[in-house]
Tab-separated table of C-alpha atoms in Angstrom:
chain	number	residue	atom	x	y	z
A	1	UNK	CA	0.000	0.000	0.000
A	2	UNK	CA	1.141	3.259	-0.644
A	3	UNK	CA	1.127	6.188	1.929
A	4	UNK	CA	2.141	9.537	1.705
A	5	UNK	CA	5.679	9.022	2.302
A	6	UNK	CA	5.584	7.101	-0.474
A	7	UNK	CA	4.850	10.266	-2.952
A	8	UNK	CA	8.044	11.629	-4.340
A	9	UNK	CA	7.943	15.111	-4.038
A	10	UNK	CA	5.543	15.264	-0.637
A	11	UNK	CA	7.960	17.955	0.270
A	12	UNK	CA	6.672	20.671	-2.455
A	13	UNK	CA	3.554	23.139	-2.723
A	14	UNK	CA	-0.019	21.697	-0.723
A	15	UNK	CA	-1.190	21.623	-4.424
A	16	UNK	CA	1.215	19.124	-5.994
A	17	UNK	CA	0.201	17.038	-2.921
A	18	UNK	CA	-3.122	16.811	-3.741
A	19	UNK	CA	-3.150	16.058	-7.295
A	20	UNK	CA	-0.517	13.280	-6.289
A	21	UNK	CA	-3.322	12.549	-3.850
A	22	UNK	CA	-6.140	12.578	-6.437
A	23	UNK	CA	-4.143	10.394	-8.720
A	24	UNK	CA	-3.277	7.541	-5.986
A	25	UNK	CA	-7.012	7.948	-5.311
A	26	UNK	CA	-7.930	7.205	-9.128
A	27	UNK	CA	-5.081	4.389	-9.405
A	28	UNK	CA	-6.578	2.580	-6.381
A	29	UNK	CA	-10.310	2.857	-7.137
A	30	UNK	CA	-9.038	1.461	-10.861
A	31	UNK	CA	-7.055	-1.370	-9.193
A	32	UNK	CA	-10.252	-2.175	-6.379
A	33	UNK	CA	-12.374	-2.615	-9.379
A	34	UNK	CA	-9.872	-4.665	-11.492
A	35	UNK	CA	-9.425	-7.108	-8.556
A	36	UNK	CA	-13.514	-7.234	-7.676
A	37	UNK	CA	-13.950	-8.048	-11.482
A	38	UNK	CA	-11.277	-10.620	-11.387
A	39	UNK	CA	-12.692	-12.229	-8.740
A	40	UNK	CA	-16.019	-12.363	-9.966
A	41	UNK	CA	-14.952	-14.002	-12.953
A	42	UNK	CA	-12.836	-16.471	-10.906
A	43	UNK	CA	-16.084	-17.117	-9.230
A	44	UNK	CA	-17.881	-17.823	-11.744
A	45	UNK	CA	-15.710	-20.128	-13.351
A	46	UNK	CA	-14.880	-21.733	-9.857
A	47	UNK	CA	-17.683	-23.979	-9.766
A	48	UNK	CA	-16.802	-25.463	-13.094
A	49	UNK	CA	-13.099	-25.892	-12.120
A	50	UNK	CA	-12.741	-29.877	-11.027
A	51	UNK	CA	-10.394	-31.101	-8.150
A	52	UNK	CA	-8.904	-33.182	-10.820
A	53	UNK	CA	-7.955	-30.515	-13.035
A	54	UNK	CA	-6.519	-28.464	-10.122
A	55	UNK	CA	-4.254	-30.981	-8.829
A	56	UNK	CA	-2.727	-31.259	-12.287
A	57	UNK	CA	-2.319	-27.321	-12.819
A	58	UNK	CA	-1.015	-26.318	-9.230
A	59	UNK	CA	2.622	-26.984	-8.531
A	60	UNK	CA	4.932	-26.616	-5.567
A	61	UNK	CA	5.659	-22.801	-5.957
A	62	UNK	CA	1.807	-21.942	-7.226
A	63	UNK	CA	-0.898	-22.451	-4.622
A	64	UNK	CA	-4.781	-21.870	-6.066
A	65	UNK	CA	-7.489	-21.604	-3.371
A	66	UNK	CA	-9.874	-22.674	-6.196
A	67	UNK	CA	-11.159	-25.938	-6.116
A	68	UNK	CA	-8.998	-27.394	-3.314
A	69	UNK	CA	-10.917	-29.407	-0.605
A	70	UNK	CA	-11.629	-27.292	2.691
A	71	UNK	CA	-11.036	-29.946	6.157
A	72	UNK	CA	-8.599	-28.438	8.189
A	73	UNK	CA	-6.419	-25.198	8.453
A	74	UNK	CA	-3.754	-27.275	8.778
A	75	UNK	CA	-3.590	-27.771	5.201
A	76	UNK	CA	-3.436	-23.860	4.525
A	77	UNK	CA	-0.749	-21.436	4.547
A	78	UNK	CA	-0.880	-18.357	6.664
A	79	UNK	CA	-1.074	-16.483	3.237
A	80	UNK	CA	-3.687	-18.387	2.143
A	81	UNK	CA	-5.596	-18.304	5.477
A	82	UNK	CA	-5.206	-14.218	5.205
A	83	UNK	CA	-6.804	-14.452	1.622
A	84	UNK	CA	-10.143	-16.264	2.859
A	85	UNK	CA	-10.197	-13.755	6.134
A	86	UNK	CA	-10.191	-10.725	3.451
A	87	UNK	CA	-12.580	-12.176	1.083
A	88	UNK	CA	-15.010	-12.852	3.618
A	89	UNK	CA	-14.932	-9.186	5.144
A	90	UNK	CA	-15.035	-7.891	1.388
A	91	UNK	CA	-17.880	-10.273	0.639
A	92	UNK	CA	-19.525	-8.980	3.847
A	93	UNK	CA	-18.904	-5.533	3.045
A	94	UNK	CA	-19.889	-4.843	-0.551
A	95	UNK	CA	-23.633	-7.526	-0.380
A	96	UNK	CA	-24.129	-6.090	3.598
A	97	UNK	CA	-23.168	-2.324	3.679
A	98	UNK	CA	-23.363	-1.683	-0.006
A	99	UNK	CA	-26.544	-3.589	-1.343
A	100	UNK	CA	-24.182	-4.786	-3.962
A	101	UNK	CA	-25.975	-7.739	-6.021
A	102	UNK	CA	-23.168	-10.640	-6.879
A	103	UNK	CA	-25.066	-14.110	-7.975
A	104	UNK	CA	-21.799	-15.505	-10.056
A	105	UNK	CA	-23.389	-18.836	-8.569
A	106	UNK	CA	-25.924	-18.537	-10.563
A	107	UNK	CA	-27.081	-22.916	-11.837
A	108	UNK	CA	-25.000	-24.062	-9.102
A	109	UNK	CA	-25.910	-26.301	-6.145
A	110	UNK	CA	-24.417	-27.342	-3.110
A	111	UNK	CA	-24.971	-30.871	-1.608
A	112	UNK	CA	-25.239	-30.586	2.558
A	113	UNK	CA	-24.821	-33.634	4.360
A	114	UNK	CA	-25.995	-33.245	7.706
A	115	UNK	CA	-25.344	-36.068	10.339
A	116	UNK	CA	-25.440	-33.470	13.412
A	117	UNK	CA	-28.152	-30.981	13.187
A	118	UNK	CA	-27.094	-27.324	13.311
A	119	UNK	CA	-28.742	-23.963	13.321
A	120	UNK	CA	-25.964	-21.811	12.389
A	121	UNK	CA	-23.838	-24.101	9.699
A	122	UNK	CA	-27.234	-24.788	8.110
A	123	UNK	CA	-28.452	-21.483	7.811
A	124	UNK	CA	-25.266	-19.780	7.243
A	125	UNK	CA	-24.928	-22.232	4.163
A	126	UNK	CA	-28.080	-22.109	2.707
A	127	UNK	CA	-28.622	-17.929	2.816
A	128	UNK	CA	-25.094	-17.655	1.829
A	129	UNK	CA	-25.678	-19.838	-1.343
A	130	UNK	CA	-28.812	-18.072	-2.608
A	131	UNK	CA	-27.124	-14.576	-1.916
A	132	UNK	CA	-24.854	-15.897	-4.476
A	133	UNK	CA	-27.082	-16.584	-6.774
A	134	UNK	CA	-26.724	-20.619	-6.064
A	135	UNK	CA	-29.158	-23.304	-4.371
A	136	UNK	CA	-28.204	-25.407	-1.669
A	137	UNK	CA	-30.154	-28.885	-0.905
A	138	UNK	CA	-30.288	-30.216	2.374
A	139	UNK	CA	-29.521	-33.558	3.630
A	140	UNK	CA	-30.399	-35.043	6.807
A	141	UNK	CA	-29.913	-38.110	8.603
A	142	UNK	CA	-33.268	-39.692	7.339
A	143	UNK	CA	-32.064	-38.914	3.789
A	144	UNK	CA	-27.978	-39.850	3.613
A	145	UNK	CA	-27.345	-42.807	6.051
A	146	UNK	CA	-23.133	-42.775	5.016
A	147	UNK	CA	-21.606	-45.543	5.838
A	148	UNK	CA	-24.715	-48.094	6.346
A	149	UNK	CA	-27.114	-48.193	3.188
A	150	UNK	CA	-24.388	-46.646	1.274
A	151	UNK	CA	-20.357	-46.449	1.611
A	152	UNK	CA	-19.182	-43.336	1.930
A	153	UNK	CA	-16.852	-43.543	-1.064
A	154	UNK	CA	-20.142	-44.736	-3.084
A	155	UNK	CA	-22.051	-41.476	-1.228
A	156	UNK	CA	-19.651	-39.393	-2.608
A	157	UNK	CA	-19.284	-40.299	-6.054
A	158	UNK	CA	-23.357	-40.138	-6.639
A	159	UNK	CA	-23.277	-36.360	-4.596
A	160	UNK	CA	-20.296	-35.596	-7.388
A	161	UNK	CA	-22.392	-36.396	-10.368
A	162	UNK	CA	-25.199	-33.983	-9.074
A	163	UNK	CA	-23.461	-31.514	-6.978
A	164	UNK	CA	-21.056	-28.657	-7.820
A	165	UNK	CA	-19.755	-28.492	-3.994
A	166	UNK	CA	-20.554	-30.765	-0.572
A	167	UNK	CA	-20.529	-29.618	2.818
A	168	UNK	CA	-20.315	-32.289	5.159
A	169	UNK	CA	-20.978	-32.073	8.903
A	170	UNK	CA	-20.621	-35.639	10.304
A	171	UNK	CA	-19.447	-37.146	12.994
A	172	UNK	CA	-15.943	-38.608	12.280
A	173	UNK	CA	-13.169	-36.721	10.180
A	174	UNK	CA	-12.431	-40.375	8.415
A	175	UNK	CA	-16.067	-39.974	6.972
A	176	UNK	CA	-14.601	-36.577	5.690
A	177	UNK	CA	-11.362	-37.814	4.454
A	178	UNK	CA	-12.891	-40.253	2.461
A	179	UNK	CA	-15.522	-37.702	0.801
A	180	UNK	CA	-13.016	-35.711	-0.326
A	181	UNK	CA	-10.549	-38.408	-1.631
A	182	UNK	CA	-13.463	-39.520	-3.605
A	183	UNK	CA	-15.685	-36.758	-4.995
A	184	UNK	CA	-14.095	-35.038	-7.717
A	185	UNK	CA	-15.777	-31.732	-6.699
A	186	UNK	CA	-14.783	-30.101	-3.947
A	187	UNK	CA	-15.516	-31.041	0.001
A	188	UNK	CA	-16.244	-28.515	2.571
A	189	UNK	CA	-15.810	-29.269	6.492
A	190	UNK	CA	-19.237	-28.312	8.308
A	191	UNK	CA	-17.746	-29.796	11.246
A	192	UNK	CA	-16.135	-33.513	12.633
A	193	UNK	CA	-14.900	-34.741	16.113
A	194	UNK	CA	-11.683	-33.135	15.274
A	195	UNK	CA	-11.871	-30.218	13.553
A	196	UNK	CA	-14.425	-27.412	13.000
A	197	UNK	CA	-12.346	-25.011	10.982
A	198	UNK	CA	-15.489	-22.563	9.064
A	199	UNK	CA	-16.047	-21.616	13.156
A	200	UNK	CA	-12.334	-20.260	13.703
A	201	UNK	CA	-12.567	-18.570	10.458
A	202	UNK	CA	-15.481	-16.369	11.953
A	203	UNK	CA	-14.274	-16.137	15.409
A	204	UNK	CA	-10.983	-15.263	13.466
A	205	UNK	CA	-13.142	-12.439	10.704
A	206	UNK	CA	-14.774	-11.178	14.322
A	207	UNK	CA	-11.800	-10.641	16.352
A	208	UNK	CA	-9.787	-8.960	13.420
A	209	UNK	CA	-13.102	-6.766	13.004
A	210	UNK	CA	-12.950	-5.649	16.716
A	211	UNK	CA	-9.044	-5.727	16.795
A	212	UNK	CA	-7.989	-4.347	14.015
A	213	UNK	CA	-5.522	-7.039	13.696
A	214	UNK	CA	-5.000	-10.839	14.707
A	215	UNK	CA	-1.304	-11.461	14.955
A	216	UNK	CA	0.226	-10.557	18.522
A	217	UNK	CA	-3.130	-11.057	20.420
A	218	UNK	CA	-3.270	-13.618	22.975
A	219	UNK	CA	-6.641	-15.702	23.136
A	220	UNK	CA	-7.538	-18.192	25.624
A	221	UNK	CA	-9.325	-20.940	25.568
A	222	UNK	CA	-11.305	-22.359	28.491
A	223	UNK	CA	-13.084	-25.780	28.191
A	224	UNK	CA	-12.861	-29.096	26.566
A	225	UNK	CA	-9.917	-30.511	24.206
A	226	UNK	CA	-12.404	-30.936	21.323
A	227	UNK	CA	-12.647	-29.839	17.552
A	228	UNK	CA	-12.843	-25.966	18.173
A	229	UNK	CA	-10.010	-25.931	20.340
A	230	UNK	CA	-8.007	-28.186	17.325
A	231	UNK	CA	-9.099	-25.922	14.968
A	232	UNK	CA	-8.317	-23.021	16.935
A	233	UNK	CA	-4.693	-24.732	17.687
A	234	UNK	CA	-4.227	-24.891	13.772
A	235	UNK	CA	-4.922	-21.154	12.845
A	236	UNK	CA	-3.813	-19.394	16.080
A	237	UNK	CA	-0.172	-21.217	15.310
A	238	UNK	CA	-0.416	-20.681	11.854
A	239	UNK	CA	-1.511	-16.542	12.058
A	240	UNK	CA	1.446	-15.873	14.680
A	241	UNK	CA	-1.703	-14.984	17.353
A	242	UNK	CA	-0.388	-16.433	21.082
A	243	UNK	CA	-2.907	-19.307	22.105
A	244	UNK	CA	-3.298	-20.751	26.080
A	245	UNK	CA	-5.569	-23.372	26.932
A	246	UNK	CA	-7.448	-24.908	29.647
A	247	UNK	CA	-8.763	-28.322	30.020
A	248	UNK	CA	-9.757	-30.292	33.085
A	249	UNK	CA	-7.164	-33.789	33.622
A	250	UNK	CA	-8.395	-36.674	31.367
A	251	UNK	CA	-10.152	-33.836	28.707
A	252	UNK	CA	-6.813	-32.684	26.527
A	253	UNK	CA	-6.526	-31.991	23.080
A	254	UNK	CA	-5.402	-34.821	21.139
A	255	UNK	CA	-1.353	-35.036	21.103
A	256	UNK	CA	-0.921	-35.710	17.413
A	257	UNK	CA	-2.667	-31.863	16.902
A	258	UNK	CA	-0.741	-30.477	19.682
A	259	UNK	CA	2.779	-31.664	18.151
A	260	UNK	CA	1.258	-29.664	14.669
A	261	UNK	CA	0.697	-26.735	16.791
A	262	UNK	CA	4.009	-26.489	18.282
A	263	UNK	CA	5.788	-26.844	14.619
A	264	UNK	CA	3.680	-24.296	13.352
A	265	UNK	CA	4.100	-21.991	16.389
A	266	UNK	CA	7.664	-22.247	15.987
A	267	UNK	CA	7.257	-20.807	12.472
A	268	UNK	CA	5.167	-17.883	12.724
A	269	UNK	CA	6.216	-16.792	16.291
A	270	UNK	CA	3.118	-17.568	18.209
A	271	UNK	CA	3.656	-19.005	21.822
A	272	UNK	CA	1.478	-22.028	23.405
A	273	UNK	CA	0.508	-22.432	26.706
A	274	UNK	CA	-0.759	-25.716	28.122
A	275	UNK	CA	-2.320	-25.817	31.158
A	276	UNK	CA	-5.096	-27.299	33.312
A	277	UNK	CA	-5.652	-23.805	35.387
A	278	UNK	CA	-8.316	-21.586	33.652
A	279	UNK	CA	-6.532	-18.530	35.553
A	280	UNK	CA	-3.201	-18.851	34.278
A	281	UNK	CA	-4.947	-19.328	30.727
A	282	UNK	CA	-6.800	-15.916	30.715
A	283	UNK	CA	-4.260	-14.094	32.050
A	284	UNK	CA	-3.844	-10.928	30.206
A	285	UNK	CA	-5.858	-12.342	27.587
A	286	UNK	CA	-7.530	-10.265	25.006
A	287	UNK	CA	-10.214	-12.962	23.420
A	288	UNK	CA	-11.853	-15.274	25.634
A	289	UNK	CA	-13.637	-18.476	24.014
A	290	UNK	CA	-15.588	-21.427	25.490
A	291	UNK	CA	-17.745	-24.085	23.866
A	292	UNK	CA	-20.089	-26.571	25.256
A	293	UNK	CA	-18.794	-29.342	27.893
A	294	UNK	CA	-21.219	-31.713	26.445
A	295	UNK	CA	-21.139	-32.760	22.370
A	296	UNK	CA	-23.535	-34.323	20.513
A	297	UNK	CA	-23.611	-37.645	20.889
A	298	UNK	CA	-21.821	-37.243	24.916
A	299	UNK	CA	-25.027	-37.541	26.587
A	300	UNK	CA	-24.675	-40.203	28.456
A	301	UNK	CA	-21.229	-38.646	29.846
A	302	UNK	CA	-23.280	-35.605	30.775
A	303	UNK	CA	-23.071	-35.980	34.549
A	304	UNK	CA	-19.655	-36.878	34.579
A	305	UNK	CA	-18.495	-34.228	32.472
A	306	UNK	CA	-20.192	-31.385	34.840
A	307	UNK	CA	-18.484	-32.343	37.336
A	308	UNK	CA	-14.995	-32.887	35.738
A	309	UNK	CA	-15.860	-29.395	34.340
A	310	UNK	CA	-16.207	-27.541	38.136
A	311	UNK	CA	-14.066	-24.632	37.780
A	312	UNK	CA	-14.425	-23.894	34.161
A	313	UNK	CA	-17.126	-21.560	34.037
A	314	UNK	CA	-16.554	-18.392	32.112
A	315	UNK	CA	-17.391	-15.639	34.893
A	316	UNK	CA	-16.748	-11.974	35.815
A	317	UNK	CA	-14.249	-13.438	38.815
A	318	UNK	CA	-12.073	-15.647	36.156
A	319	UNK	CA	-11.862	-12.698	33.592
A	320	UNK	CA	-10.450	-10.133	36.430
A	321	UNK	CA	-7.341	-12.174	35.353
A	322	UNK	CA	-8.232	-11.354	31.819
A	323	UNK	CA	-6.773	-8.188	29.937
A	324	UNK	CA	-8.330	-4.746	29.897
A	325	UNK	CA	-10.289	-4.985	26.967
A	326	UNK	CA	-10.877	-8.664	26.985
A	327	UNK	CA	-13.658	-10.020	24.471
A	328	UNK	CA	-15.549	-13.245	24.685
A	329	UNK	CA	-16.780	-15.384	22.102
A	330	UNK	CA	-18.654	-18.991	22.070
A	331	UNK	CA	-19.883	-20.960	19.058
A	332	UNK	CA	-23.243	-21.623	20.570
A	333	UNK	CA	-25.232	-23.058	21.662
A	334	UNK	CA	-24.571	-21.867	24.794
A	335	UNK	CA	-25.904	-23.625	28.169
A	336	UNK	CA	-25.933	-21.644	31.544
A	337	UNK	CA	-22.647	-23.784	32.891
A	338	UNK	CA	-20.236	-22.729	30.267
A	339	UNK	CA	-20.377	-18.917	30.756
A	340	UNK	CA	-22.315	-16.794	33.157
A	341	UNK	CA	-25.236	-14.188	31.815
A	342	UNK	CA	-23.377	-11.536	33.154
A	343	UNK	CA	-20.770	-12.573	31.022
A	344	UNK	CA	-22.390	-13.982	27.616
A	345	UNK	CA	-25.080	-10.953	27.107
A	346	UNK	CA	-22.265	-8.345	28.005
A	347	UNK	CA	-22.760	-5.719	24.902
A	348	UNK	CA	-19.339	-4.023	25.692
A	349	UNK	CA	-17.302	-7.309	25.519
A	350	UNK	CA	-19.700	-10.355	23.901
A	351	UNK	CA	-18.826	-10.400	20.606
A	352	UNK	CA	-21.186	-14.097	20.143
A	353	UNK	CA	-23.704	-12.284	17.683
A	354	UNK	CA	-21.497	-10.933	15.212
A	355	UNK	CA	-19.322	-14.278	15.880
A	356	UNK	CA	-22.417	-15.993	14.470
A	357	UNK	CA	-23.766	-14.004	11.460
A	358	UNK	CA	-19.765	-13.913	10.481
A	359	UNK	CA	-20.221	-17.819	10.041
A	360	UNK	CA	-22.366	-16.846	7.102
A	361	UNK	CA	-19.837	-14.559	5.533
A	362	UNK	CA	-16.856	-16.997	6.100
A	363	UNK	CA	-18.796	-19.832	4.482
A	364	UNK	CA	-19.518	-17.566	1.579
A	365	UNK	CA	-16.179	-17.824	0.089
A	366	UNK	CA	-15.972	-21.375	0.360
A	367	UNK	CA	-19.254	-22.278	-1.793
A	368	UNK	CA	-17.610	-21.372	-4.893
A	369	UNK	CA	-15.726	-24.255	-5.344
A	370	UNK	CA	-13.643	-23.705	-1.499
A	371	UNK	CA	-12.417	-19.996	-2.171
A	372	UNK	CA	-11.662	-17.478	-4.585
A	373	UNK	CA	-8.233	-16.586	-5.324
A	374	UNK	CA	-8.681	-13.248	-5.611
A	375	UNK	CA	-11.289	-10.765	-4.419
């Protein structure tokens, strides 16, 4: 970006200033709309772009966003996670704040297979298709049984054929693994038991929003060793943005993600804290983020789990520890155990709404065809 240092001769008469001014003006609102075209057009064409085609063209020195499966940050270069955060908040500002109209999606259909219900992944999905001009069908349990009437690899070959894109929210990242190793159009991640990366992509779009930046804050993390915390291991190392995390004895995050995070840490700068103290992980944090103690499909470990859980509550006494201008965030749903009222419907330092309609914006530039390589 140019400033006005930049200008050569910022040193002369107020008047050569401002035409040198009015000309970086014109230059930039030329180069905004050359980039918003290209990007359209990429978006267009990005549906019709097969996985096949763009594992032949990209090479080791070229990475294209288009067309590449969407699982797990860990897969993603910081670049290329800075690319998706940008989209989305262009996305979000030119159809929200400036009424623009952009259907580029326009004959295009997502497939969304749905073995855990969801309000927000859903509905994010579906409004975010049609404000692209696209249509998204919805699959439920009672209507794509992977894995029992049908093998996965089978399920994914017959969602192909009819399908530009899939979004997938099941229960085990294998299921995942497999989809995407055997459609030949793109897979999206709507969530596993591992990772849940379109979530830390809007708590990631919200905090940057608030911030102003992302890399040098400190978030913690206060809760169970589940997918959000994994996926939140994966970008936080990846982004340079200090991560410390709480979870009760017997409730970690899996070791195999932990050793990724520390290699990636080690690369952008970022620093890890481990810890089973919820104090020492908010201390002097600026985000604060919990999730729910109890998963779908971990109802019968319900008791057990409030009890391992005593001590984690998000509450004004545990964020005294916090910094000054500490915000708070939670995926929702949110139950009254995780995070006190005072807390969660705090307008100065909740951020959970915006959190939420952000996972609309973030999925946006993943429906055509997982990202746009320019926007």
């Amino acid at each position: 970006m140019y400033s006005e240092g930049n200008f050569p001769f910022v040193n002369l008469a107020r008047r050569q200033l401002c035409n040198h001014k009015a000309l970086y003006t014109h230059k930039m609102s030329l180069v905004c709309a050359s980039r918003n075209l290209a990007s359209l057009r990429l978006l267009a064409a990005a549906c019709c772009h097969s996985k096949v085609a763009t594992r032949r063209q990209q090479s080791s020195e070229v990475r294209s966003l288009v067309g590449r499966d969407f699982l797990t940050l860990k897969h993603f270069q910081p670049d290329d996670i800075k690319q998706l955060l940008w989209t989305a908040k262009d996305l979000k500002t030119r159809i929200k704040d400036h009424k623009e109209v952009i259907t580029p999606l326009a004959g295009k259909n997502i497939a969304m297979v749905f073995q855990k219900r969801s309000t927000r992944t859903r509905l994010s999905t579906e409004s975010g298709m049609h404000l692209l001009g696209g249509h998204a069908e919805f699959l439920g349990p009672d209507d794509v049984h992977i894995g029992v009437n049908e093998s996965v690899k089978d399920t994914a070959r017959v969602l192909s054929s009819m399908s530009d894109l899939i979004l997938a929210r099941v229960y085990g990242q294998q299921d995942l693994d497999i989809l995407a190793d055997e459609a030949n159009v793109p897979v999206i991640s709507g969530l596993s038991d591992l990772y849940h990366p379109l979530q830390i992509l809007a708590d990631f779009m919200t905090l940057q929003e608030h911030f102003g930046y992302l890399r040098g804050l400190k978030v913690a993390w206060v809760g169970d060793g589940n997918n959000i915390l994994h996926s939140l291991m994966m970008g936080c190392s990846k982004l340079g943005i200090d991560l410390s995390f709480a979870t009760p004895k017997g409730y970690e995050a899996d070791s195999n993600i932990v050793h990724d995070a520390v290699k990636f840490a080690a690369a952008s700068g970022a620093n890890l804290t481990i810890t089973n103290d919820p104090m020492e992980a908010v201390y002097r944090a600026d985000a604060i983020i919990t999730d729910t103690w109890v998963s779908m499909g971990q109802e019968e470990e319900k008791q057990k789990r409030l009890e391992d859980f005593r001590g984690y509550q998000v509450s004004r006494k545990m964020l005294k520890e916090a910094g000054a201008d500490w915000v708070f965030l939670h995926c929702l749903p949110r139950k009254g155990e995780e995070v006190t009222d005072d807390v969660f419907y705090d307008n100065q330092h909740s951020l959970v709404w915006q959190e939420a309609e952000n996972r609309r914006w973030t999925v946006m530039f993943q429906t055509p065809n997982t990202t746009l390589h320019s926007l």
